[in-house]
Amino acid sequence: MPVSRTLSERALAPDLARGLMLALIALAHAQLLTGRVLAPLPGAAPMVDTAAQAALTLLVDSRAYPMFAALFGYGLVQILRSREERLGPDGARRVLRRRGRWLVAFGIAHTALLFTGDILAAYGLLALVLAGMLRAPGPHLLVLAGLAGIVGASAYGAVLAVPDPTGGTELPADPLSSALLRLTVFPVLTPLNALMAAAPFLIGMWAARRGLLEDPAAHRAPLRRTATAGIAVAVLGALPQAARTTGYWAPDTVGAVAAGALHTLTGYAGGLGYAAAIGLLAAHLATRPRTGVTGALVACGRRSMSCYLAQSVAWLLLFEPYLLDLGGTVGPAGAAGIGLGVWAVTVGVAATAERAGRPGPAEALLRRLVEPTR
């Protein structure tokens, strides 16, 4: 049975997982700085960039978002539990749907003002559509997750087969045109991202109902199996896509779609494997003070939406042609270094906010909008 906790006794694993997960998100988004998103490296690429591209494909691409989606589904169940006693089941689900609507609004604003690769609206859409599944039988959740995984992997695999989504055209050189371009692709990307995230989102709900991350010490065996098998499957399933993105394999369209679909499908296993591995780490750290690096990562996880949006501010400054315009100026290795640097800054800021007792601004605003009288 899940462990009952007060708000002052927040479980370590979910916050720690969110803090570490944002490093993977930063690595994925920093690839915009290479100017070659989804495109294979040229044959003359330096070895360090080839190695970095292989590592990013095997361990990050289509592996970070499933972990984020699983943690989001896990968090919705936690919110539902914390509200049901006060509001009842129907009232708690209304809160979740209101949260979903506001996340869609946040996502639209995020896209217009900062960044194309928004996921907030996609997760808000999932909350709206699937909130009614929060009390569905466990087997139903897993069957639906399996179907959603097949559909999502097939759709996203086709996207990964596209050599260059920009078509080689230059990006708009003024803020208004850039914002309009981002909003133009928003109605396409948001449903696609929601479809890709649906399977791990549902599995995260299933895991939360069993308290796998709230009491990881009591679930070491299944977490160990999930971590070992999930990460191994993700690496093996990414090998064809890694051969493609490093330029060692140039498949035809059918081969590219198949490699992309396999890469996405096994990425679900990888995201869940990462979450399980961090659960095991949390079980190991549970009796230690939440200070130093652990405390900073937990602070980042508690402010995950604020830190995610802060990363987007960095991508806007670094990538947009009317600002620093660094797109295409570094290779995968340099982009990975910049991404980790951006993430490290957000972790430091979150740790400072934790010491000052200040919540994340995005979390505080969402809370006031969703539950103004709470």
mmCIF file of C-alpha atoms in Angstrom:
data_model
loop_
_atom_site.group_PDB
_atom_site.id
_atom_site.type_symbol
_atom_site.label_atom_id
_atom_site.label_comp_id
_atom_site.label_asym_id
_atom_site.label_seq_id
_atom_site.Cartn_x
_atom_site.Cartn_y
_atom_site.Cartn_z
ATOM 1 C CA MET A 1 0.000 0.000 0.000
ATOM 2 C CA PRO A 2 1.233 3.575 -0.689
ATOM 3 C CA VAL A 3 2.771 5.408 2.207
ATOM 4 C CA SER A 4 0.710 8.275 3.643
ATOM 5 C CA ARG A 5 2.743 11.455 4.079
ATOM 6 C CA THR A 6 2.181 15.006 5.161
ATOM 7 C CA LEU A 7 3.265 17.887 2.967
ATOM 8 C CA SER A 8 6.258 18.475 5.226
ATOM 9 C CA GLU A 9 7.400 14.874 4.625
ATOM 10 C CA ARG A 10 7.732 14.993 0.856
ATOM 11 C CA ALA A 11 9.157 11.811 -0.581
ATOM 12 C CA LEU A 12 12.736 12.195 -1.784
ATOM 13 C CA ALA A 13 12.590 10.144 -4.992
ATOM 14 C CA PRO A 14 10.067 12.147 -7.098
ATOM 15 C CA ASP A 15 11.775 15.497 -6.421
ATOM 16 C CA LEU A 16 15.248 14.032 -6.920
ATOM 17 C CA ALA A 17 14.091 12.446 -10.193
ATOM 18 C CA ARG A 18 12.652 15.736 -11.459
ATOM 19 C CA GLY A 19 15.864 17.585 -10.620
ATOM 20 C CA LEU A 20 18.038 15.064 -12.455
ATOM 21 C CA MET A 21 15.539 14.732 -15.294
ATOM 22 C CA LEU A 22 15.964 18.413 -16.120
ATOM 23 C CA ALA A 23 19.616 17.691 -16.967
ATOM 24 C CA LEU A 24 18.403 15.317 -19.692
ATOM 25 C CA ILE A 25 15.882 17.911 -20.909
ATOM 26 C CA ALA A 26 18.685 20.482 -21.123
ATOM 27 C CA LEU A 27 20.884 18.070 -23.090
ATOM 28 C CA ALA A 28 18.040 17.368 -25.515
ATOM 29 C CA HIS A 29 17.176 21.025 -26.095
ATOM 30 C CA ALA A 30 20.778 22.217 -26.301
ATOM 31 C CA GLN A 31 21.102 20.300 -29.565
ATOM 32 C CA LEU A 32 19.365 23.263 -31.192
ATOM 33 C CA LEU A 33 22.751 24.965 -30.914
ATOM 34 C CA THR A 34 24.203 22.488 -33.413
ATOM 35 C CA GLY A 35 21.783 23.610 -36.136
ATOM 36 C CA ARG A 36 21.297 19.949 -37.074
ATOM 37 C CA VAL A 37 18.351 18.718 -34.998
ATOM 38 C CA LEU A 38 17.368 15.213 -36.185
ATOM 39 C CA ALA A 39 19.887 15.443 -39.053
ATOM 40 C CA PRO A 40 22.900 13.100 -39.358
ATOM 41 C CA LEU A 41 26.353 14.483 -38.682
ATOM 42 C CA PRO A 42 28.523 15.258 -41.707
ATOM 43 C CA GLY A 43 31.136 12.631 -42.551
ATOM 44 C CA ALA A 44 34.018 14.890 -41.503
ATOM 45 C CA ALA A 45 32.698 15.564 -37.986
ATOM 46 C CA PRO A 46 35.326 15.496 -35.208
ATOM 47 C CA MET A 47 35.473 12.287 -33.207
ATOM 48 C CA VAL A 48 34.421 14.085 -30.009
ATOM 49 C CA ASP A 49 31.235 15.251 -31.720
ATOM 50 C CA THR A 50 30.540 11.800 -33.126
ATOM 51 C CA ALA A 51 30.920 10.290 -29.654
ATOM 52 C CA ALA A 52 28.708 12.983 -28.107
ATOM 53 C CA GLN A 53 26.040 12.490 -30.791
ATOM 54 C CA ALA A 54 26.051 8.747 -30.200
ATOM 55 C CA ALA A 55 25.728 9.214 -26.433
ATOM 56 C CA LEU A 56 22.892 11.721 -26.840
ATOM 57 C CA THR A 57 20.995 9.376 -29.164
ATOM 58 C CA LEU A 58 21.523 6.311 -26.979
ATOM 59 C CA LEU A 59 20.852 7.918 -23.595
ATOM 60 C CA VAL A 60 18.942 11.209 -23.993
ATOM 61 C CA ASP A 61 16.879 11.649 -27.151
ATOM 62 C CA SER A 62 13.348 10.264 -26.670
ATOM 63 C CA ARG A 63 14.436 9.078 -23.216
ATOM 64 C CA ALA A 64 14.153 12.340 -21.263
ATOM 65 C CA TYR A 65 10.547 13.146 -22.204
ATOM 66 C CA PRO A 66 9.157 9.723 -21.237
ATOM 67 C CA MET A 67 10.720 10.133 -17.805
ATOM 68 C CA PHE A 68 9.213 13.628 -17.506
ATOM 69 C CA ALA A 69 5.796 12.296 -18.586
ATOM 70 C CA ALA A 70 5.919 9.398 -16.111
ATOM 71 C CA LEU A 71 6.768 11.791 -13.284
ATOM 72 C CA PHE A 72 3.927 14.094 -14.343
ATOM 73 C CA GLY A 73 1.448 11.217 -14.216
ATOM 74 C CA TYR A 74 2.879 10.184 -10.859
ATOM 75 C CA GLY A 75 2.452 13.734 -9.564
ATOM 76 C CA LEU A 76 -1.190 13.935 -10.640
ATOM 77 C CA VAL A 77 -2.023 10.921 -8.495
ATOM 78 C CA GLN A 78 -0.264 12.570 -5.549
ATOM 79 C CA ILE A 79 -2.306 15.747 -6.093
ATOM 80 C CA LEU A 80 -5.510 13.726 -6.349
ATOM 81 C CA ARG A 81 -4.811 11.980 -3.043
ATOM 82 C CA SER A 82 -4.006 15.219 -1.265
ATOM 83 C CA ARG A 83 -7.265 16.874 -2.416
ATOM 84 C CA GLU A 84 -9.774 14.022 -2.154
ATOM 85 C CA GLU A 85 -10.263 14.179 1.604
ATOM 86 C CA ARG A 86 -11.102 17.887 1.448
ATOM 87 C CA LEU A 87 -12.897 18.092 -1.910
ATOM 88 C CA GLY A 88 -14.117 14.553 -2.561
ATOM 89 C CA PRO A 89 -13.269 12.494 -5.682
ATOM 90 C CA ASP A 90 -15.226 14.675 -8.132
ATOM 91 C CA GLY A 91 -13.884 17.913 -6.662
ATOM 92 C CA ALA A 92 -10.314 16.603 -6.795
ATOM 93 C CA ARG A 93 -10.694 15.623 -10.455
ATOM 94 C CA ARG A 94 -12.063 19.100 -11.212
ATOM 95 C CA VAL A 95 -8.890 20.539 -9.703
ATOM 96 C CA LEU A 96 -6.789 18.321 -11.952
ATOM 97 C CA ARG A 97 -8.724 19.325 -15.064
ATOM 98 C CA ARG A 98 -8.439 22.993 -14.086
ATOM 99 C CA ARG A 99 -4.720 22.408 -13.688
ATOM 100 C CA GLY A 100 -4.669 20.865 -17.161
ATOM 101 C CA ARG A 101 -6.396 23.876 -18.717
ATOM 102 C CA TRP A 102 -3.938 26.269 -17.100
ATOM 103 C CA LEU A 103 -0.995 24.146 -18.225
ATOM 104 C CA VAL A 104 -2.258 24.464 -21.804
ATOM 105 C CA ALA A 105 -2.414 28.237 -21.305
ATOM 106 C CA PHE A 106 1.108 28.225 -19.842
ATOM 107 C CA GLY A 107 2.271 26.209 -22.834
ATOM 108 C CA ILE A 108 0.820 28.686 -25.311
ATOM 109 C CA ALA A 109 2.543 31.562 -23.514
ATOM 110 C CA HIS A 110 5.779 29.580 -23.284
ATOM 111 C CA THR A 111 5.697 28.913 -27.034
ATOM 112 C CA ALA A 112 4.861 32.489 -27.986
ATOM 113 C CA LEU A 113 7.444 34.095 -25.740
ATOM 114 C CA LEU A 114 10.323 31.631 -25.518
ATOM 115 C CA PHE A 115 10.622 28.247 -27.161
ATOM 116 C CA THR A 116 9.198 25.891 -29.784
ATOM 117 C CA GLY A 117 9.732 22.659 -27.869
ATOM 118 C CA ASP A 118 7.001 23.197 -25.262
ATOM 119 C CA ILE A 119 5.723 20.202 -23.308
ATOM 120 C CA LEU A 120 3.531 21.962 -20.739
ATOM 121 C CA ALA A 121 0.558 22.201 -23.089
ATOM 122 C CA ALA A 122 0.933 18.544 -24.081
ATOM 123 C CA TYR A 123 0.859 17.473 -20.445
ATOM 124 C CA GLY A 124 -2.075 19.767 -19.766
ATOM 125 C CA LEU A 125 -3.903 18.100 -22.638
ATOM 126 C CA LEU A 126 -3.151 14.683 -21.125
ATOM 127 C CA ALA A 127 -4.490 15.841 -17.755
ATOM 128 C CA LEU A 128 -7.715 16.988 -19.409
ATOM 129 C CA VAL A 129 -8.218 13.834 -21.448
ATOM 130 C CA LEU A 130 -7.027 11.200 -18.981
ATOM 131 C CA ALA A 131 -7.978 12.588 -15.560
ATOM 132 C CA GLY A 132 -10.912 10.199 -15.557
ATOM 133 C CA MET A 133 -8.473 7.259 -15.712
ATOM 134 C CA LEU A 134 -6.928 8.058 -12.328
ATOM 135 C CA ARG A 135 -9.187 5.517 -10.612
ATOM 136 C CA ALA A 136 -9.290 3.003 -13.459
ATOM 137 C CA PRO A 137 -8.183 -0.570 -12.653
ATOM 138 C CA GLY A 138 -4.442 -1.087 -12.932
ATOM 139 C CA PRO A 139 -4.635 -3.589 -15.815
ATOM 140 C CA HIS A 140 -6.721 -1.101 -17.817
ATOM 141 C CA LEU A 141 -4.023 1.546 -17.368
ATOM 142 C CA LEU A 142 -1.306 -0.831 -18.556
ATOM 143 C CA VAL A 143 -3.273 -2.033 -21.593
ATOM 144 C CA LEU A 144 -4.059 1.547 -22.628
ATOM 145 C CA ALA A 145 -0.416 2.476 -22.057
ATOM 146 C CA GLY A 146 0.685 -0.345 -24.345
ATOM 147 C CA LEU A 147 -1.645 0.768 -27.134
ATOM 148 C CA ALA A 148 -0.655 4.410 -26.704
ATOM 149 C CA GLY A 149 3.013 3.425 -26.808
ATOM 150 C CA ILE A 150 2.648 1.664 -30.152
ATOM 151 C CA VAL A 151 0.728 4.566 -31.717
ATOM 152 C CA GLY A 152 3.012 7.207 -30.222
ATOM 153 C CA ALA A 153 6.192 5.425 -31.288
ATOM 154 C CA SER A 154 4.900 4.985 -34.835
ATOM 155 C CA ALA A 155 3.935 8.647 -35.169
ATOM 156 C CA TYR A 156 7.112 10.001 -33.630
ATOM 157 C CA GLY A 157 9.238 7.528 -35.538
ATOM 158 C CA ALA A 158 7.983 9.093 -38.746
ATOM 159 C CA VAL A 159 9.020 12.514 -37.431
ATOM 160 C CA LEU A 160 12.506 11.246 -36.570
ATOM 161 C CA ALA A 161 12.868 10.083 -40.163
ATOM 162 C CA VAL A 162 12.693 13.689 -41.382
ATOM 163 C CA PRO A 163 16.270 14.776 -42.201
ATOM 164 C CA ASP A 164 15.901 18.470 -41.389
ATOM 165 C CA PRO A 165 12.592 19.940 -40.147
ATOM 166 C CA THR A 166 13.680 23.498 -41.061
ATOM 167 C CA GLY A 167 14.296 22.589 -44.675
ATOM 168 C CA GLY A 168 17.568 24.526 -44.492
ATOM 169 C CA THR A 169 15.751 27.848 -44.378
ATOM 170 C CA GLU A 170 16.905 30.666 -42.145
ATOM 171 C CA LEU A 171 14.922 31.441 -39.028
ATOM 172 C CA PRO A 172 13.121 34.789 -38.714
ATOM 173 C CA ALA A 173 15.418 37.564 -37.573
ATOM 174 C CA ASP A 174 12.893 39.528 -35.517
ATOM 175 C CA PRO A 175 10.966 38.646 -32.339
ATOM 176 C CA LEU A 176 7.448 38.928 -33.786
ATOM 177 C CA SER A 177 8.093 36.712 -36.816
ATOM 178 C CA SER A 178 9.872 34.177 -34.637
ATOM 179 C CA ALA A 179 6.947 34.051 -32.196
ATOM 180 C CA LEU A 180 4.466 33.653 -35.059
ATOM 181 C CA LEU A 181 6.506 30.777 -36.483
ATOM 182 C CA ARG A 182 6.540 29.027 -33.104
ATOM 183 C CA LEU A 183 2.785 29.476 -32.737
ATOM 184 C CA THR A 184 2.235 28.144 -36.246
ATOM 185 C CA VAL A 185 3.782 24.782 -35.400
ATOM 186 C CA PHE A 186 2.220 24.666 -31.911
ATOM 187 C CA PRO A 187 -1.085 23.019 -33.041
ATOM 188 C CA VAL A 188 0.944 20.245 -34.708
ATOM 189 C CA LEU A 189 3.610 19.649 -32.070
ATOM 190 C CA THR A 190 1.335 19.720 -29.014
ATOM 191 C CA PRO A 191 -0.937 16.785 -29.976
ATOM 192 C CA LEU A 192 2.117 14.882 -31.237
ATOM 193 C CA ASN A 193 3.961 15.404 -27.956
ATOM 194 C CA ALA A 194 0.847 14.430 -25.992
ATOM 195 C CA LEU A 195 0.485 11.254 -28.049
ATOM 196 C CA MET A 196 4.143 10.364 -27.505
ATOM 197 C CA ALA A 197 3.888 11.043 -23.754
ATOM 198 C CA ALA A 198 0.606 9.207 -23.122
ATOM 199 C CA ALA A 199 2.130 5.764 -22.467
ATOM 200 C CA PRO A 200 4.664 6.789 -19.795
ATOM 201 C CA PHE A 201 2.099 9.187 -18.323
ATOM 202 C CA LEU A 202 -0.300 6.281 -17.732
ATOM 203 C CA ILE A 203 2.457 4.065 -16.362
ATOM 204 C CA GLY A 204 3.445 6.872 -13.999
ATOM 205 C CA MET A 205 -0.143 6.932 -12.722
ATOM 206 C CA TRP A 206 -0.022 3.157 -12.228
ATOM 207 C CA ALA A 207 3.286 3.400 -10.342
ATOM 208 C CA ALA A 208 2.014 6.216 -8.103
ATOM 209 C CA ARG A 209 -0.958 4.141 -6.993
ATOM 210 C CA ARG A 210 1.556 1.606 -5.688
ATOM 211 C CA GLY A 211 3.807 4.181 -4.052
ATOM 212 C CA LEU A 212 6.905 2.945 -5.886
ATOM 213 C CA LEU A 213 8.789 6.237 -5.530
ATOM 214 C CA GLU A 214 7.276 7.332 -2.213
ATOM 215 C CA ASP A 215 8.711 4.269 -0.462
ATOM 216 C CA PRO A 216 11.422 2.972 -2.817
ATOM 217 C CA ALA A 217 13.157 0.982 -0.078
ATOM 218 C CA ALA A 218 10.104 -1.290 0.085
ATOM 219 C CA HIS A 219 10.174 -1.820 -3.693
ATOM 220 C CA ARG A 220 13.868 -2.353 -4.386
ATOM 221 C CA ALA A 221 13.400 -5.582 -6.350
ATOM 222 C CA PRO A 222 10.924 -4.268 -8.978
ATOM 223 C CA LEU A 223 12.800 -0.966 -9.209
ATOM 224 C CA ARG A 224 16.073 -2.805 -9.786
ATOM 225 C CA ARG A 225 14.534 -4.961 -12.509
ATOM 226 C CA THR A 226 12.946 -1.934 -14.188
ATOM 227 C CA ALA A 227 16.157 0.089 -14.071
ATOM 228 C CA THR A 228 18.340 -2.710 -15.437
ATOM 229 C CA ALA A 229 15.988 -3.929 -18.147
ATOM 230 C CA GLY A 230 14.646 -0.487 -19.107
ATOM 231 C CA ILE A 231 18.013 1.175 -19.645
ATOM 232 C CA ALA A 232 19.436 -1.867 -21.449
ATOM 233 C CA VAL A 233 16.439 -2.035 -23.800
ATOM 234 C CA ALA A 234 16.691 1.707 -24.464
ATOM 235 C CA VAL A 235 20.370 1.521 -25.407
ATOM 236 C CA LEU A 236 19.945 -1.525 -27.639
ATOM 237 C CA GLY A 237 16.852 -0.076 -29.319
ATOM 238 C CA ALA A 238 18.652 3.180 -30.069
ATOM 239 C CA LEU A 239 21.580 1.570 -31.904
ATOM 240 C CA PRO A 240 20.040 1.867 -35.419
ATOM 241 C CA GLN A 241 19.072 5.502 -34.806
ATOM 242 C CA ALA A 242 22.547 6.208 -33.398
ATOM 243 C CA ALA A 243 24.120 4.756 -36.535
ATOM 244 C CA ARG A 244 21.920 7.093 -38.554
ATOM 245 C CA THR A 245 22.531 10.278 -36.522
ATOM 246 C CA THR A 246 26.302 9.740 -36.492
ATOM 247 C CA GLY A 247 26.374 9.293 -40.266
ATOM 248 C CA TYR A 248 27.415 5.629 -40.317
ATOM 249 C CA TRP A 249 24.123 4.460 -41.833
ATOM 250 C CA ALA A 250 21.989 6.139 -44.490
ATOM 251 C CA PRO A 251 18.724 4.156 -44.628
ATOM 252 C CA ASP A 252 15.896 4.607 -47.069
ATOM 253 C CA THR A 253 12.639 6.155 -45.863
ATOM 254 C CA VAL A 254 11.213 2.857 -44.604
ATOM 255 C CA GLY A 255 14.395 2.077 -42.702
ATOM 256 C CA ALA A 256 14.519 5.568 -41.207
ATOM 257 C CA VAL A 257 10.901 5.345 -40.016
ATOM 258 C CA ALA A 258 11.505 1.879 -38.549
ATOM 259 C CA ALA A 259 14.650 3.061 -36.749
ATOM 260 C CA GLY A 260 12.829 6.101 -35.407
ATOM 261 C CA ALA A 261 9.854 4.063 -34.214
ATOM 262 C CA LEU A 262 12.113 1.531 -32.480
ATOM 263 C CA HIS A 263 14.093 4.382 -30.931
ATOM 264 C CA THR A 264 10.941 6.001 -29.543
ATOM 265 C CA LEU A 265 9.327 2.772 -28.341
ATOM 266 C CA THR A 266 12.425 1.644 -26.469
ATOM 267 C CA GLY A 267 12.814 5.191 -25.162
ATOM 268 C CA TYR A 268 9.722 4.588 -23.040
ATOM 269 C CA ALA A 269 11.595 1.749 -21.350
ATOM 270 C CA GLY A 270 14.603 4.001 -20.881
ATOM 271 C CA GLY A 271 12.631 6.803 -19.269
ATOM 272 C CA LEU A 272 11.010 4.390 -16.842
ATOM 273 C CA GLY A 273 14.399 2.786 -16.202
ATOM 274 C CA TYR A 274 15.896 6.145 -15.296
ATOM 275 C CA ALA A 275 13.046 6.887 -12.880
ATOM 276 C CA ALA A 276 13.504 3.472 -11.248
ATOM 277 C CA ALA A 277 17.279 3.968 -10.965
ATOM 278 C CA ILE A 278 16.751 7.307 -9.246
ATOM 279 C CA GLY A 279 14.253 5.637 -6.927
ATOM 280 C CA LEU A 280 17.002 3.211 -5.897
ATOM 281 C CA LEU A 281 19.376 6.125 -5.385
ATOM 282 C CA ALA A 282 16.772 7.832 -3.211
ATOM 283 C CA ALA A 283 16.408 4.683 -1.096
ATOM 284 C CA HIS A 284 20.164 4.767 -0.552
ATOM 285 C CA LEU A 285 20.099 8.466 0.391
ATOM 286 C CA ALA A 286 16.916 8.354 2.478
ATOM 287 C CA THR A 287 18.625 8.374 5.876
ATOM 288 C CA ARG A 288 21.103 11.119 4.983
ATOM 289 C CA PRO A 289 20.538 14.880 5.368
ATOM 290 C CA ARG A 290 19.143 16.577 2.273
ATOM 291 C CA THR A 291 22.055 18.971 1.935
ATOM 292 C CA GLY A 292 24.790 19.668 -0.586
ATOM 293 C CA VAL A 293 24.248 18.241 -4.060
ATOM 294 C CA THR A 294 21.257 16.154 -2.988
ATOM 295 C CA GLY A 295 19.555 19.170 -1.435
ATOM 296 C CA ALA A 296 20.198 21.289 -4.527
ATOM 297 C CA LEU A 297 18.766 18.627 -6.846
ATOM 298 C CA VAL A 298 15.689 18.222 -4.651
ATOM 299 C CA ALA A 299 15.213 22.006 -4.625
ATOM 300 C CA CYS A 300 15.355 21.973 -8.425
ATOM 301 C CA GLY A 301 12.857 19.110 -8.551
ATOM 302 C CA ARG A 302 10.423 20.991 -6.314
ATOM 303 C CA ARG A 303 10.647 23.890 -8.765
ATOM 304 C CA SER A 304 10.805 21.786 -11.922
ATOM 305 C CA MET A 305 8.423 23.914 -13.984
ATOM 306 C CA SER A 306 10.213 27.138 -13.057
ATOM 307 C CA CYS A 307 13.595 25.577 -13.859
ATOM 308 C CA TYR A 308 12.252 24.179 -17.135
ATOM 309 C CA LEU A 309 11.021 27.626 -18.165
ATOM 310 C CA ALA A 310 14.325 29.180 -17.065
ATOM 311 C CA GLN A 311 16.110 26.841 -19.458
ATOM 312 C CA SER A 312 13.905 28.144 -22.246
ATOM 313 C CA VAL A 313 15.010 31.703 -21.452
ATOM 314 C CA ALA A 314 18.585 30.527 -22.005
ATOM 315 C CA TRP A 315 17.713 28.866 -25.337
ATOM 316 C CA LEU A 316 15.993 32.062 -26.481
ATOM 317 C CA LEU A 317 19.066 34.150 -25.655
ATOM 318 C CA LEU A 318 21.532 31.676 -27.156
ATOM 319 C CA PHE A 319 19.659 30.492 -30.234
ATOM 320 C CA GLU A 320 17.465 33.211 -31.697
ATOM 321 C CA PRO A 321 18.968 35.049 -34.710
ATOM 322 C CA TYR A 322 18.042 38.467 -33.304
ATOM 323 C CA LEU A 323 19.944 37.722 -30.060
ATOM 324 C CA LEU A 324 23.199 35.712 -29.724
ATOM 325 C CA ASP A 325 22.430 33.540 -32.780
ATOM 326 C CA LEU A 326 24.649 30.604 -31.790
ATOM 327 C CA GLY A 327 22.691 28.030 -33.805
ATOM 328 C CA GLY A 328 25.084 25.972 -35.922
ATOM 329 C CA THR A 329 28.208 27.341 -34.241
ATOM 330 C CA VAL A 330 28.978 24.346 -32.010
ATOM 331 C CA GLY A 331 28.905 20.597 -32.407
ATOM 332 C CA PRO A 332 27.073 18.069 -30.237
ATOM 333 C CA ALA A 333 29.881 17.986 -27.647
ATOM 334 C CA GLY A 334 29.881 21.763 -27.233
ATOM 335 C CA ALA A 335 26.079 21.878 -27.151
ATOM 336 C CA ALA A 336 26.017 19.181 -24.458
ATOM 337 C CA GLY A 337 28.465 21.187 -22.354
ATOM 338 C CA ILE A 338 26.358 24.322 -22.719
ATOM 339 C CA GLY A 339 23.196 22.388 -21.867
ATOM 340 C CA LEU A 340 24.673 20.980 -18.678
ATOM 341 C CA GLY A 341 25.941 24.435 -17.774
ATOM 342 C CA VAL A 342 22.466 25.936 -18.173
ATOM 343 C CA TRP A 343 20.995 23.153 -16.045
ATOM 344 C CA ALA A 344 23.641 23.645 -13.342
ATOM 345 C CA VAL A 345 22.772 27.344 -13.116
ATOM 346 C CA THR A 346 19.086 26.544 -12.581
ATOM 347 C CA VAL A 347 20.017 24.010 -9.875
ATOM 348 C CA GLY A 348 22.067 26.667 -8.095
ATOM 349 C CA VAL A 349 19.273 29.223 -8.271
ATOM 350 C CA ALA A 350 16.749 26.671 -7.000
ATOM 351 C CA ALA A 351 19.024 25.821 -4.066
ATOM 352 C CA THR A 352 19.277 29.514 -3.202
ATOM 353 C CA ALA A 353 15.483 29.833 -3.343
ATOM 354 C CA GLU A 354 15.134 26.779 -1.085
ATOM 355 C CA ARG A 355 17.396 28.325 1.542
ATOM 356 C CA ALA A 356 15.346 31.525 1.370
ATOM 357 C CA GLY A 357 12.095 29.571 1.709
ATOM 358 C CA ARG A 358 10.774 30.823 -1.633
ATOM 359 C CA PRO A 359 8.741 28.562 -3.958
ATOM 360 C CA GLY A 360 9.254 28.445 -7.692
ATOM 361 C CA PRO A 361 7.441 31.404 -9.299
ATOM 362 C CA ALA A 362 5.743 29.250 -11.957
ATOM 363 C CA GLU A 363 4.565 26.724 -9.360
ATOM 364 C CA ALA A 364 3.268 29.482 -7.088
ATOM 365 C CA LEU A 365 1.378 31.155 -9.937
ATOM 366 C CA LEU A 366 -0.145 27.876 -11.122
ATOM 367 C CA ARG A 367 -1.239 27.052 -7.570
ATOM 368 C CA ARG A 368 -2.978 30.415 -7.189
ATOM 369 C CA LEU A 369 -4.721 30.044 -10.544
ATOM 370 C CA VAL A 370 -5.852 26.468 -9.970
ATOM 371 C CA GLU A 371 -6.865 26.765 -6.309
ATOM 372 C CA PRO A 372 -7.273 30.485 -5.545
ATOM 373 C CA THR A 373 -8.987 29.914 -2.185
ATOM 374 C CA ARG A 374 -6.625 27.234 -0.914
#
